mmCIF file of C-alpha atoms in Angstrom:
data_model
loop_
_atom_site.group_PDB
_atom_site.id
_atom_site.type_symbol
_atom_site.label_atom_id
_atom_site.label_comp_id
_atom_site.label_asym_id
_atom_site.label_seq_id
_atom_site.Cartn_x
_atom_site.Cartn_y
_atom_site.Cartn_z
ATOM 1 C CA MET U 286 -22.849 -2.415 2.611
ATOM 2 C CA VAL U 287 -19.701 -4.112 4.001
ATOM 3 C CA ALA U 288 -19.322 -4.977 7.514
ATOM 4 C CA ARG U 289 -16.091 -5.815 9.119
ATOM 5 C CA ILE U 290 -15.608 -7.000 12.578
ATOM 6 C CA ALA U 291 -12.447 -7.154 14.817
ATOM 7 C CA THR U 292 -12.086 -8.426 18.347
ATOM 8 C CA GLY U 293 -9.473 -6.914 20.916
ATOM 9 C CA LYS U 294 -8.240 -6.691 24.314
ATOM 10 C CA SER U 295 -7.991 -2.746 24.907
ATOM 11 C CA ILE U 296 -11.251 -0.706 25.057
ATOM 12 C CA HIS U 297 -8.915 2.336 26.208
ATOM 13 C CA GLY U 298 -7.129 1.639 22.529
ATOM 14 C CA VAL U 299 -10.199 1.455 20.551
ATOM 15 C CA LEU U 300 -11.964 4.563 22.375
ATOM 16 C CA HIS U 301 -8.887 6.565 22.043
ATOM 17 C CA TYR U 302 -8.362 5.858 18.242
ATOM 18 C CA ASN U 303 -12.272 7.111 17.493
ATOM 19 C CA GLU U 304 -11.974 9.841 19.938
ATOM 20 C CA GLN U 305 -8.829 11.218 18.348
ATOM 21 C CA LYS U 306 -10.690 11.069 15.182
ATOM 22 C CA VAL U 307 -13.354 13.286 16.676
ATOM 23 C CA GLN U 308 -10.822 15.860 18.009
ATOM 24 C CA GLU U 309 -9.246 15.844 14.258
ATOM 25 C CA GLY U 310 -12.663 16.844 12.798
ATOM 26 C CA LYS U 311 -12.588 13.409 10.828
ATOM 27 C CA ALA U 312 -15.367 11.761 12.944
ATOM 28 C CA GLU U 313 -18.342 12.484 15.219
ATOM 29 C CA LEU U 314 -20.176 10.436 17.674
ATOM 30 C CA ILE U 315 -23.802 9.989 16.480
ATOM 31 C CA LEU U 316 -25.275 7.626 18.845
ATOM 32 C CA ALA U 317 -24.793 6.198 22.295
ATOM 33 C CA SER U 318 -26.883 3.338 23.035
ATOM 34 C CA ARG U 319 -27.533 2.136 26.721
ATOM 35 C CA PHE U 320 -25.497 5.399 28.245
ATOM 36 C CA LEU U 321 -26.950 7.649 30.445
ATOM 37 C CA GLN U 322 -26.014 10.768 28.782
ATOM 38 C CA SER U 323 -26.390 11.920 25.331
ATOM 39 C CA PRO U 324 -23.380 11.642 23.104
ATOM 40 C CA ALA U 325 -22.605 15.180 23.134
ATOM 41 C CA ASP U 326 -22.609 15.255 27.052
ATOM 42 C CA LEU U 327 -20.287 11.932 27.450
ATOM 43 C CA THR U 328 -16.676 12.698 28.454
ATOM 44 C CA PHE U 329 -14.137 9.941 27.323
ATOM 45 C CA GLN U 330 -13.644 8.743 31.144
ATOM 46 C CA GLN U 331 -17.577 8.063 31.195
ATOM 47 C CA LYS U 332 -17.352 5.994 28.260
ATOM 48 C CA LEU U 333 -14.552 3.986 29.504
ATOM 49 C CA ARG U 334 -15.855 3.427 32.959
ATOM 50 C CA ARG U 335 -19.229 2.109 31.127
ATOM 51 C CA PHE U 336 -17.393 -0.511 29.439
ATOM 52 C CA ARG U 337 -14.841 -1.444 32.166
ATOM 53 C CA ARG U 338 -17.497 -2.051 34.495
ATOM 54 C CA LEU U 339 -18.990 -4.882 32.492
ATOM 55 C CA GLN U 340 -15.363 -6.085 31.854
ATOM 56 C CA GLU U 341 -14.554 -6.121 35.352
ATOM 57 C CA MET U 342 -17.293 -8.630 35.879
ATOM 58 C CA ALA U 343 -15.617 -11.328 33.875
ATOM 59 C CA PRO U 344 -11.629 -10.536 34.460
ATOM 60 C CA ARG U 345 -10.575 -13.882 32.990
ATOM 61 C CA VAL U 346 -11.977 -12.843 29.761
ATOM 62 C CA LYS U 347 -9.233 -11.222 27.966
ATOM 63 C CA THR U 348 -10.463 -10.709 24.622
ATOM 64 C CA ASN U 349 -13.565 -8.631 25.654
ATOM 65 C CA VAL U 350 -13.813 -5.815 22.901
ATOM 66 C CA LEU U 351 -15.345 -5.650 19.460
ATOM 67 C CA HIS U 352 -14.598 -2.604 17.016
ATOM 68 C CA ILE U 353 -16.972 -3.099 14.041
ATOM 69 C CA SER U 354 -16.973 -0.896 10.751
ATOM 70 C CA LEU U 355 -19.944 -0.613 8.398
ATOM 71 C CA ASN U 356 -18.973 0.702 5.083
ATOM 72 C CA PHE U 357 -21.387 2.159 2.686
ATOM 73 C CA HIS U 358 -21.118 2.746 -1.072
ATOM 74 C CA PRO U 359 -19.937 6.618 -1.946
ATOM 75 C CA THR U 360 -23.400 7.439 -3.498
ATOM 76 C CA GLU U 361 -25.097 6.450 0.051
ATOM 77 C CA GLN U 362 -24.811 9.910 1.649
ATOM 78 C CA LEU U 363 -27.482 9.219 4.582
ATOM 79 C CA THR U 364 -28.518 11.323 7.543
ATOM 80 C CA ASP U 365 -27.328 10.694 11.211
ATOM 81 C CA ILE U 366 -30.527 9.461 12.114
ATOM 82 C CA GLN U 367 -30.544 6.885 9.171
ATOM 83 C CA TYR U 368 -27.072 5.699 10.229
ATOM 84 C CA SER U 369 -27.958 5.313 13.592
ATOM 85 C CA GLN U 370 -30.913 3.241 12.757
ATOM 86 C CA ILE U 371 -28.711 0.984 10.335
ATOM 87 C CA ALA U 372 -26.201 0.756 13.430
ATOM 88 C CA ALA U 373 -28.945 -0.256 15.793
ATOM 89 C CA SER U 374 -30.541 -2.925 13.479
ATOM 90 C CA TYR U 375 -27.113 -4.546 12.777
ATOM 91 C CA MET U 376 -26.352 -4.889 16.500
ATOM 92 C CA GLN U 377 -29.766 -6.383 17.308
ATOM 93 C CA ARG U 378 -29.356 -8.786 14.725
ATOM 94 C CA ILE U 379 -25.879 -10.072 15.532
ATOM 95 C CA GLY U 380 -27.217 -10.355 19.303
ATOM 96 C CA PHE U 381 -25.571 -7.068 20.870
ATOM 97 C CA GLY U 382 -28.713 -5.063 20.914
ATOM 98 C CA GLU U 383 -28.801 -5.107 24.690
ATOM 99 C CA GLN U 384 -25.017 -4.049 25.130
ATOM 100 C CA PRO U 385 -24.014 -0.743 25.472
ATOM 101 C CA TYR U 386 -22.164 0.726 22.428
ATOM 102 C CA LEU U 387 -21.013 3.615 20.621
ATOM 103 C CA VAL U 388 -21.473 4.717 16.772
ATOM 104 C CA TYR U 389 -18.968 6.935 15.288
ATOM 105 C CA ARG U 390 -19.464 8.382 11.841
ATOM 106 C CA HIS U 391 -15.909 8.691 10.108
ATOM 107 C CA HIS U 392 -15.113 11.149 7.299
ATOM 108 C CA ASP U 393 -11.575 10.085 6.776
ATOM 109 C CA ALA U 394 -12.136 7.887 3.647
ATOM 110 C CA GLY U 395 -13.429 8.209 0.285
ATOM 111 C CA HIS U 396 -16.700 6.426 1.364
ATOM 112 C CA PRO U 397 -19.310 6.957 4.334
ATOM 113 C CA HIS U 398 -18.567 4.349 6.972
ATOM 114 C CA LEU U 399 -19.347 3.781 10.812
ATOM 115 C CA HIS U 400 -17.322 2.497 13.618
ATOM 116 C CA LEU U 401 -19.086 0.646 16.401
ATOM 117 C CA VAL U 402 -17.486 -0.134 19.851
ATOM 118 C CA THR U 403 -18.598 -2.143 22.359
ATOM 119 C CA THR U 404 -17.848 -5.429 24.757
ATOM 120 C CA ASN U 405 -18.895 -8.735 24.776
ATOM 121 C CA ILE U 406 -19.512 -8.986 28.533
ATOM 122 C CA THR U 407 -23.006 -8.849 29.358
ATOM 123 C CA ARG U 408 -24.444 -7.195 32.672
ATOM 124 C CA ASP U 409 -24.493 -10.543 34.616
ATOM 125 C CA GLY U 410 -21.028 -11.108 33.863
ATOM 126 C CA LYS U 411 -21.164 -13.796 30.865
ATOM 127 C CA ARG U 412 -19.251 -13.408 27.496
ATOM 128 C CA ILE U 413 -21.287 -13.293 24.187
ATOM 129 C CA ASN U 414 -19.674 -16.087 21.990
ATOM 130 C CA THR U 415 -18.095 -14.139 19.042
ATOM 131 C CA HIS U 416 -16.415 -17.247 17.484
ATOM 132 C CA ASN U 417 -17.507 -17.210 13.532
ATOM 133 C CA ILE U 418 -19.890 -14.239 14.361
ATOM 134 C CA GLY U 419 -19.024 -12.967 10.779
ATOM 135 C CA ARG U 420 -20.085 -15.934 9.029
ATOM 136 C CA GLU U 421 -22.922 -17.053 11.181
ATOM 137 C CA LYS U 422 -24.549 -13.626 11.991
ATOM 138 C CA SER U 423 -23.074 -10.766 10.422
ATOM 139 C CA GLU U 424 -23.437 -11.805 6.809
ATOM 140 C CA GLN U 425 -27.345 -12.756 7.504
ATOM 141 C CA ALA U 426 -27.852 -9.400 9.202
ATOM 142 C CA ARG U 427 -25.857 -7.481 6.265
ATOM 143 C CA LYS U 428 -28.205 -8.863 3.530
ATOM 144 C CA ALA U 429 -31.229 -8.096 5.633
ATOM 145 C CA ILE U 430 -30.342 -4.616 6.090
ATOM 146 C CA GLU U 431 -29.596 -3.838 2.663
ATOM 147 C CA GLN U 432 -33.162 -4.944 1.916
ATOM 148 C CA GLU U 433 -34.626 -3.040 4.886
ATOM 149 C CA PHE U 434 -32.838 0.214 3.880
ATOM 150 C CA GLY U 435 -32.402 -0.249 0.299
ATOM 151 C CA LEU U 436 -28.510 -0.237 0.219
ATOM 152 C CA LEU U 437 -26.466 -1.306 -2.557
ATOM 153 C CA PRO U 438 -25.325 -4.985 -1.723
ATOM 154 C CA ALA U 439 -21.792 -5.456 -0.974
ATOM 155 C CA GLN U 440 -20.855 -7.833 -3.902
ATOM 156 C CA GLY U 441 -17.132 -8.987 -4.602
ATOM 157 C CA ASN U 442 -18.180 -9.171 -8.133
ATOM 158 C CA ALA U 443 -18.912 -5.265 -8.096
ATOM 159 C CA ILE U 444 -15.243 -4.335 -7.409
ATOM 160 C CA VAL U 445 -14.015 -6.938 -9.632
ATOM 161 C CA ALA U 446 -16.228 -5.512 -12.319
ATOM 162 C CA ALA U 447 -14.549 -1.947 -11.701
ATOM 163 C CA LEU U 448 -11.052 -3.502 -12.139
ATOM 164 C CA PRO U 449 -9.000 -1.751 -14.934
ATOM 165 C CA ARG U 450 -8.862 -3.871 -17.997
ATOM 166 C CA SER U 451 -5.022 -2.625 -18.935
ATOM 167 C CA LEU U 452 -2.150 -1.205 -17.146
ATOM 168 C CA ASP U 453 -2.654 1.803 -19.062
ATOM 169 C CA GLN U 454 -5.696 2.631 -17.106
ATOM 170 C CA LEU U 455 -4.275 1.816 -13.816
ATOM 171 C CA GLU U 456 -4.022 4.906 -11.436
ATOM 172 C CA LYS U 457 -2.296 5.272 -8.132
ATOM 173 C CA VAL U 458 -4.078 5.042 -4.876
ATOM 174 C CA TRP U 459 -4.231 7.821 -2.767
ATOM 175 C CA TYR U 460 -5.237 7.254 0.799
ATOM 176 C CA GLY U 461 -8.743 8.601 1.978
ATOM 177 C CA GLN U 462 -9.913 9.158 -1.557
ATOM 178 C CA GLU U 463 -11.555 5.873 -2.283
ATOM 179 C CA GLU U 464 -12.579 2.797 -0.530
ATOM 180 C CA THR U 465 -9.535 1.009 0.556
ATOM 181 C CA ARG U 466 -10.268 -2.321 -0.399
ATOM 182 C CA GLN U 467 -11.168 -1.212 -3.703
ATOM 183 C CA GLY U 468 -8.252 0.799 -4.021
ATOM 184 C CA ILE U 469 -5.713 -2.087 -3.189
ATOM 185 C CA ALA U 470 -7.679 -4.659 -5.042
ATOM 186 C CA ARG U 471 -7.514 -2.759 -8.548
ATOM 187 C CA VAL U 472 -3.645 -2.250 -8.280
ATOM 188 C CA VAL U 473 -2.805 -5.618 -6.839
ATOM 189 C CA HIS U 474 -5.204 -7.498 -9.689
ATOM 190 C CA THR U 475 -3.756 -5.568 -12.325
ATOM 191 C CA ILE U 476 0.083 -5.558 -11.439
ATOM 192 C CA LEU U 477 -0.298 -9.404 -11.088
ATOM 193 C CA LYS U 478 -1.861 -9.627 -14.589
ATOM 194 C CA HIS U 479 0.469 -7.619 -16.267
ATOM 195 C CA PHE U 480 4.003 -7.681 -14.611
ATOM 196 C CA ASN U 481 6.395 -10.559 -14.589
ATOM 197 C CA VAL U 482 7.764 -10.925 -10.996
ATOM 198 C CA THR U 483 9.421 -13.671 -9.146
ATOM 199 C CA SER U 484 9.261 -12.826 -5.747
ATOM 200 C CA LEU U 485 7.681 -10.466 -2.987
ATOM 201 C CA PRO U 486 10.344 -8.012 -2.938
ATOM 202 C CA GLU U 487 9.878 -7.797 -6.840
ATOM 203 C CA LEU U 488 6.171 -7.301 -6.341
ATOM 204 C CA ASN U 489 6.810 -4.651 -4.099
ATOM 205 C CA VAL U 490 8.924 -2.712 -6.486
ATOM 206 C CA VAL U 491 5.945 -2.475 -8.600
ATOM 207 C CA LEU U 492 3.403 -1.895 -6.149
ATOM 208 C CA ARG U 493 5.078 0.919 -4.322
ATOM 209 C CA GLN U 494 4.964 3.000 -7.525
ATOM 210 C CA TYR U 495 1.285 2.955 -7.001
ATOM 211 C CA ASN U 496 1.218 3.497 -3.209
ATOM 212 C CA ILE U 497 0.581 0.118 -2.124
ATOM 213 C CA THR U 498 2.782 -2.623 -0.515
ATOM 214 C CA ALA U 499 2.536 -6.295 0.613
ATOM 215 C CA ASP U 500 3.794 -7.302 3.990
ATOM 216 C CA GLN U 501 4.539 -10.607 5.510
ATOM 217 C CA GLY U 502 5.432 -9.174 9.061
ATOM 218 C CA SER U 503 8.461 -9.434 11.154
ATOM 219 C CA ALA U 504 10.525 -12.548 10.676
ATOM 220 C CA ASN U 505 9.429 -13.791 14.233
ATOM 221 C CA SER U 506 5.899 -12.710 14.042
ATOM 222 C CA LEU U 507 3.088 -15.158 13.985
ATOM 223 C CA MET U 508 1.809 -13.904 10.718
ATOM 224 C CA HIS U 509 5.211 -14.552 9.277
ATOM 225 C CA ARG U 510 5.462 -18.033 10.329
ATOM 226 C CA ARG U 511 1.894 -18.795 9.091
ATOM 227 C CA LYS U 512 2.847 -17.442 5.660
ATOM 228 C CA GLY U 513 0.330 -14.569 6.121
ATOM 229 C CA LEU U 514 -0.016 -11.419 4.005
ATOM 230 C CA VAL U 515 -1.290 -8.160 4.079
ATOM 231 C CA TYR U 516 -1.658 -5.146 1.751
ATOM 232 C CA SER U 517 -1.398 -1.578 2.933
ATOM 233 C CA ILE U 518 -1.865 1.838 1.262
ATOM 234 C CA LEU U 519 1.184 4.157 1.493
ATOM 235 C CA GLY U 520 0.915 7.722 2.087
ATOM 236 C CA GLN U 521 2.598 10.669 0.805
ATOM 237 C CA ASP U 522 5.376 10.090 3.209
ATOM 238 C CA GLY U 523 5.703 6.459 2.119
ATOM 239 C CA GLN U 524 4.623 4.995 5.626
ATOM 240 C CA LYS U 525 1.795 2.679 5.512
ATOM 241 C CA ALA U 526 -1.469 4.634 6.263
ATOM 242 C CA GLY U 527 -4.940 3.148 7.621
ATOM 243 C CA VAL U 528 -5.506 -0.423 8.641
ATOM 244 C CA PRO U 529 -4.009 -3.114 6.433
ATOM 245 C CA LEU U 530 -6.153 -5.667 4.549
ATOM 246 C CA LYS U 531 -5.561 -9.513 4.571
ATOM 247 C CA ALA U 532 -4.763 -10.994 0.998
ATOM 248 C CA SER U 533 -7.589 -13.585 1.597
ATOM 249 C CA SER U 534 -10.244 -10.745 1.988
ATOM 250 C CA LEU U 535 -9.398 -9.364 -1.638
ATOM 251 C CA PRO U 536 -10.734 -10.421 -4.947
ATOM 252 C CA GLY U 537 -8.931 -13.326 -6.607
ATOM 253 C CA ARG U 538 -7.291 -14.031 -2.799
ATOM 254 C CA PRO U 539 -3.817 -12.793 -3.723
ATOM 255 C CA THR U 540 -2.312 -15.021 -0.760
ATOM 256 C CA LEU U 541 1.455 -15.735 -0.484
ATOM 257 C CA ALA U 542 0.605 -19.407 -1.235
ATOM 258 C CA LYS U 543 -1.065 -18.251 -4.534
ATOM 259 C CA LEU U 544 1.656 -15.795 -5.386
ATOM 260 C CA GLU U 545 4.351 -18.310 -5.103
ATOM 261 C CA LYS U 546 2.758 -20.303 -7.829
ATOM 262 C CA GLN U 547 2.601 -17.310 -10.157
ATOM 263 C CA PHE U 548 6.218 -16.458 -9.272
ATOM 264 C CA SER U 549 7.078 -20.125 -10.325
ATOM 265 C CA TYR U 550 5.184 -19.719 -13.458
ATOM 266 C CA ASN U 551 6.772 -16.354 -14.146
ATOM 267 C CA ARG U 552 10.057 -17.893 -13.832
ATOM 268 C CA GLN U 553 9.690 -19.859 -17.098
ATOM 269 C CA HIS U 554 9.530 -16.762 -19.261
ATOM 270 C CA ARG U 555 12.645 -15.015 -17.664
ATOM 271 C CA PRO U 556 15.117 -15.886 -20.188
ATOM 272 C CA PHE U 557 13.447 -14.165 -22.737
ATOM 273 C CA LEU U 558 12.856 -10.994 -20.639
ATOM 274 C CA CYS U 559 16.456 -11.118 -19.352
ATOM 275 C CA ASN U 560 17.924 -11.138 -22.902
ATOM 276 C CA VAL U 561 15.936 -8.256 -23.976
ATOM 277 C CA LEU U 562 16.830 -6.241 -20.851
ATOM 278 C CA ARG U 563 20.308 -7.332 -21.205
ATOM 279 C CA THR U 564 20.480 -5.835 -24.596
ATOM 280 C CA HIS U 565 19.159 -2.491 -23.169
ATOM 281 C CA VAL U 566 21.596 -2.278 -20.360
ATOM 282 C CA THR U 567 24.607 -3.291 -22.521
ATOM 283 C CA GLN U 568 23.763 -0.504 -25.106
ATOM 284 C CA ALA U 569 23.251 2.063 -22.461
ATOM 285 C CA LEU U 570 26.535 1.021 -20.939
ATOM 286 C CA HIS U 571 28.278 1.616 -24.388
ATOM 287 C CA GLN U 572 26.472 5.026 -24.535
ATOM 288 C CA ALA U 573 27.789 6.084 -21.124
ATOM 289 C CA ASP U 574 31.538 5.037 -22.443
ATOM 290 C CA ARG U 575 31.016 7.589 -25.208
ATOM 291 C CA ASP U 576 29.006 10.388 -23.337
ATOM 292 C CA GLY U 577 29.576 9.712 -19.843
ATOM 293 C CA PRO U 578 26.997 8.255 -16.914
ATOM 294 C CA PRO U 579 24.053 10.418 -17.626
ATOM 295 C CA ALA U 580 23.730 8.839 -20.807
ATOM 296 C CA PHE U 581 23.404 5.535 -19.235
ATOM 297 C CA LEU U 582 20.127 6.567 -17.420
ATOM 298 C CA GLN U 583 19.022 8.548 -20.161
ATOM 299 C CA HIS U 584 19.198 5.329 -22.640
ATOM 300 C CA LEU U 585 17.411 3.278 -20.100
ATOM 301 C CA ASN U 586 14.396 5.824 -19.597
ATOM 302 C CA ARG U 587 13.673 6.249 -23.196
ATOM 303 C CA ALA U 588 13.526 2.329 -23.322
ATOM 304 C CA GLY U 589 10.866 2.643 -20.501
ATOM 305 C CA ILE U 590 13.593 1.136 -18.151
ATOM 306 C CA GLN U 591 14.076 2.451 -14.540
ATOM 307 C CA VAL U 592 17.115 1.443 -12.587
ATOM 308 C CA LEU U 593 17.214 1.073 -8.499
ATOM 309 C CA PHE U 594 20.291 1.105 -6.774
ATOM 310 C CA ARG U 595 19.898 -0.623 -3.240
ATOM 311 C CA GLU U 596 21.907 1.036 -0.511
ATOM 312 C CA SER U 597 22.487 -0.107 3.003
ATOM 313 C CA ALA U 598 21.958 2.186 6.072
ATOM 314 C CA ARG U 599 25.649 3.244 5.744
ATOM 315 C CA GLY U 600 25.288 4.210 2.281
ATOM 316 C CA GLN U 601 26.925 1.317 0.643
ATOM 317 C CA VAL U 602 25.476 0.008 -2.459
ATOM 318 C CA TYR U 603 24.730 -3.778 -2.568
ATOM 319 C CA GLY U 604 22.353 -4.297 -5.063
ATOM 320 C CA ALA U 605 20.647 -3.060 -8.615
ATOM 321 C CA THR U 606 17.153 -3.880 -9.798
ATOM 322 C CA PHE U 607 15.663 -3.023 -13.189
ATOM 323 C CA LEU U 608 12.034 -1.970 -13.568
ATOM 324 C CA ASP U 609 11.037 -2.612 -17.208
ATOM 325 C CA TYR U 610 7.709 -0.882 -17.767
ATOM 326 C CA ARG U 611 7.738 -1.740 -21.559
ATOM 327 C CA ASN U 612 8.277 -5.356 -21.050
ATOM 328 C CA ARG U 613 6.701 -5.405 -17.477
ATOM 329 C CA ALA U 614 8.826 -6.961 -15.559
ATOM 330 C CA VAL U 615 11.241 -6.575 -12.466
ATOM 331 C CA ILE U 616 14.672 -8.053 -12.946
ATOM 332 C CA ASN U 617 17.734 -7.897 -10.524
ATOM 333 C CA GLY U 618 20.926 -6.988 -12.179
ATOM 334 C CA ARG U 619 22.568 -10.462 -11.018
ATOM 335 C CA GLU U 620 20.105 -12.303 -13.246
ATOM 336 C CA LEU U 621 21.538 -10.637 -16.504
ATOM 337 C CA GLY U 622 25.062 -11.937 -15.179
ATOM 338 C CA LYS U 623 27.673 -10.893 -13.148
ATOM 339 C CA ALA U 624 28.703 -7.906 -14.927
ATOM 340 C CA TYR U 625 25.475 -6.273 -14.452
ATOM 341 C CA GLY U 626 25.498 -6.484 -10.456
ATOM 342 C CA ALA U 627 25.545 -3.085 -8.653
ATOM 343 C CA ARG U 628 29.209 -3.106 -7.999
ATOM 344 C CA GLN U 629 30.243 -3.729 -11.387
ATOM 345 C CA LEU U 630 27.775 -1.445 -13.121
ATOM 346 C CA LEU U 631 29.119 1.515 -10.849
ATOM 347 C CA ALA U 632 32.596 0.753 -11.285
ATOM 348 C CA ARG U 633 32.279 0.948 -15.229
ATOM 349 C CA LEU U 634 30.123 4.171 -14.832
ATOM 350 C CA SER U 635 32.908 5.458 -12.638
ATOM 351 C CA ARG U 636 35.464 4.859 -15.186
ATOM 352 C CA SER U 637 33.199 6.336 -17.815
ATOM 353 C CA GLN U 638 32.713 9.705 -15.967
ATOM 354 C CA GLN U 639 34.302 12.704 -17.459
ATOM 355 C CA GLY U 640 33.630 15.536 -14.968
ATOM 356 C CA GLU U 641 30.072 16.075 -15.739
ATOM 357 C CA GLY U 642 29.048 16.736 -12.156
ATOM 358 C CA VAL U 643 25.926 15.404 -10.495
ATOM 359 C CA VAL U 644 24.680 12.487 -12.577
ATOM 360 C CA GLY U 645 21.369 12.018 -14.074
ATOM 361 C CA THR U 646 19.868 15.400 -15.365
ATOM 362 C CA PRO U 647 18.453 14.602 -18.703
ATOM 363 C CA ARG U 648 17.309 16.989 -21.568
ATOM 364 C CA THR U 649 13.782 18.562 -21.195
ATOM 365 C CA GLY U 650 11.150 16.137 -22.585
ATOM 366 C CA GLU U 651 13.636 13.017 -23.533
ATOM 367 C CA ILE U 652 12.378 10.535 -21.092
ATOM 368 C CA THR U 653 9.060 9.012 -21.653
ATOM 369 C CA PRO U 654 8.762 5.301 -20.496
ATOM 370 C CA ALA U 655 6.087 3.206 -22.508
ATOM 371 C CA ILE U 656 4.088 2.649 -19.411
ATOM 372 C CA LYS U 657 3.387 4.952 -16.085
ATOM 373 C CA PRO U 658 0.972 5.072 -13.117
ATOM 374 C CA ARG U 659 -1.537 7.150 -14.279
ATOM 375 C CA GLY U 660 -2.280 10.514 -12.261
ATOM 376 C CA VAL U 661 1.368 11.624 -12.587
ATOM 377 C CA ALA U 662 1.379 15.323 -13.932
ATOM 378 C CA PRO U 663 3.826 16.147 -16.614
ATOM 379 C CA THR U 664 6.885 17.898 -15.704
ATOM 380 C CA SER U 665 9.778 19.756 -17.437
ATOM 381 C CA ARG U 666 11.571 16.715 -17.691
ATOM 382 C CA GLY U 667 8.766 14.612 -19.363
ATOM 383 C CA ILE U 668 6.130 12.279 -18.126
ATOM 384 C CA LEU U 669 7.757 9.907 -15.737
ATOM 385 C CA PRO U 670 6.815 7.258 -13.420
ATOM 386 C CA PRO U 671 6.900 8.729 -9.898
ATOM 387 C CA ALA U 672 10.518 7.194 -9.065
ATOM 388 C CA THR U 673 12.299 8.077 -12.432
ATOM 389 C CA GLN U 674 12.852 11.612 -11.738
ATOM 390 C CA PRO U 675 16.646 12.005 -11.631
ATOM 391 C CA GLU U 676 16.646 13.135 -7.950
ATOM 392 C CA ASN U 677 14.255 10.209 -6.798
ATOM 393 C CA VAL U 678 15.624 7.057 -8.423
ATOM 394 C CA ILE U 679 18.153 5.499 -6.052
ATOM 395 C CA ARG U 680 15.923 4.266 -3.273
ATOM 396 C CA GLU U 681 15.901 0.892 -1.235
ATOM 397 C CA LEU U 682 14.247 -1.940 -3.067
ATOM 398 C CA LEU U 683 11.754 -2.188 -0.344
ATOM 399 C CA GLU U 684 11.633 1.247 1.262
ATOM 400 C CA ALA U 685 10.114 4.276 -0.478
ATOM 401 C CA ARG U 686 12.912 6.417 0.819
ATOM 402 C CA GLN U 687 13.858 9.412 -1.585
ATOM 403 C CA GLU U 688 17.412 10.063 -2.549
ATOM 404 C CA PRO U 689 18.740 13.359 -4.272
ATOM 405 C CA ALA U 690 19.998 11.650 -7.569
ATOM 406 C CA TYR U 691 20.244 8.819 -9.538
ATOM 407 C CA LEU U 692 23.518 7.395 -8.659
ATOM 408 C CA PRO U 693 25.419 6.870 -5.008
ATOM 409 C CA ALA U 694 27.553 9.758 -3.978
ATOM 410 C CA ALA U 695 30.778 8.194 -5.110
ATOM 411 C CA LEU U 696 29.705 8.801 -8.591
ATOM 412 C CA LYS U 697 28.573 12.302 -7.868
ATOM 413 C CA ARG U 698 32.132 13.717 -7.381
ATOM 414 C CA LYS U 699 33.574 15.891 -10.165
ATOM 415 C CA LYS U 700 36.946 14.837 -11.423
ATOM 416 C CA ARG U 701 39.606 17.208 -11.260
ATOM 417 C CA LYS U 702 40.340 18.923 -14.461
ATOM 418 C CA ARG U 703 43.700 18.058 -16.211
ATOM 419 C CA LYS U 704 45.739 21.250 -17.074
ATOM 420 C CA LYS U 705 46.152 21.817 -20.947
ATOM 421 C CA ARG U 706 49.317 21.230 -22.211
ATOM 422 C CA TYR U 707 50.422 23.513 -25.183
ATOM 423 C CA GLN U 708 53.060 22.673 -27.465
ATOM 424 C CA THR U 709 55.464 25.419 -28.301
ATOM 425 C CA LEU U 710 55.989 25.477 -32.105
#
């Protein structure tokens, strides 16, 4: 069992979150401790008033909400009575047994888990101290409950043991199909082990191929100023899904400070990787000079290289990044030299265009990068990483925004055909 405790200031928000899950059929209220009515008879307002009456007795206490999740192994499919007993035992052990609390059983993830809602204001208006409650009380309660109910112990090593041993074994994360921490851990661990990246944006280029993103927060946020980092799963729409996890909570603690050390180490190997990539890009450009822009992308894809052109909100191209699956590196075009920047590449490809129409329609079965995220079905164009399909290659470096083709619109216009001149004999 894994227990997570979050404190907050809005009991309405926490209740609304859980009640919304109930309305969507993704959760159910299985226990209402120290409420006058049964769970089925309680209305939203009755639940809210019960907590607010206590909170009003200590108006100076702003952080007065606890939102706890108890997470179980996927094989631990227990009854509602058993889950209720576990929740009651846990609340008693952390000092909240005399408080009113609600227990919701959620079904929106790949593992059984409970959400517990309560307040830390007692009936006499005193505040229950929650400082270090995780380390001082929750951890001991978890271990005791695991023994009492015969649950699988929450060991970080169990997650590490389940990590894929090679990049070939790595599969994409799909929100709700597995435990969030385990899914993020296996992707982040494997990518950091196998890919040469030298910055957080470069890391995100690879992570997004597996539906994961790392985020420092906005520039003015407290998390950004304190060099914090969280990881999130991306849904099918490319937006963050579920609750983000702190880097420090994952196996190996892939925090920003630790990543920066690895980035520094990876830079030592960049010259060799740049030389290899530069050779492939140069060959692809020569191919494009002869056969037109589509040959540029086809040559790179056959070498296991994906090119991503970064565009501004106005559609202006301002950068190019190469994702080399075979040599496992993410490299900005400018690193290869001035001639390999986005504008220079597009200018050369534009000159080589000979009226082929929309760029990026390879022949069937030709493109098969050496490494690809597992779980991608074969298509009529071969087996591709999720972003190497011709209609999806141009996207923002940090945004999972789908684009209709490989190249910007400037290179998609057909050139006017010249009239043929016939010589009179």
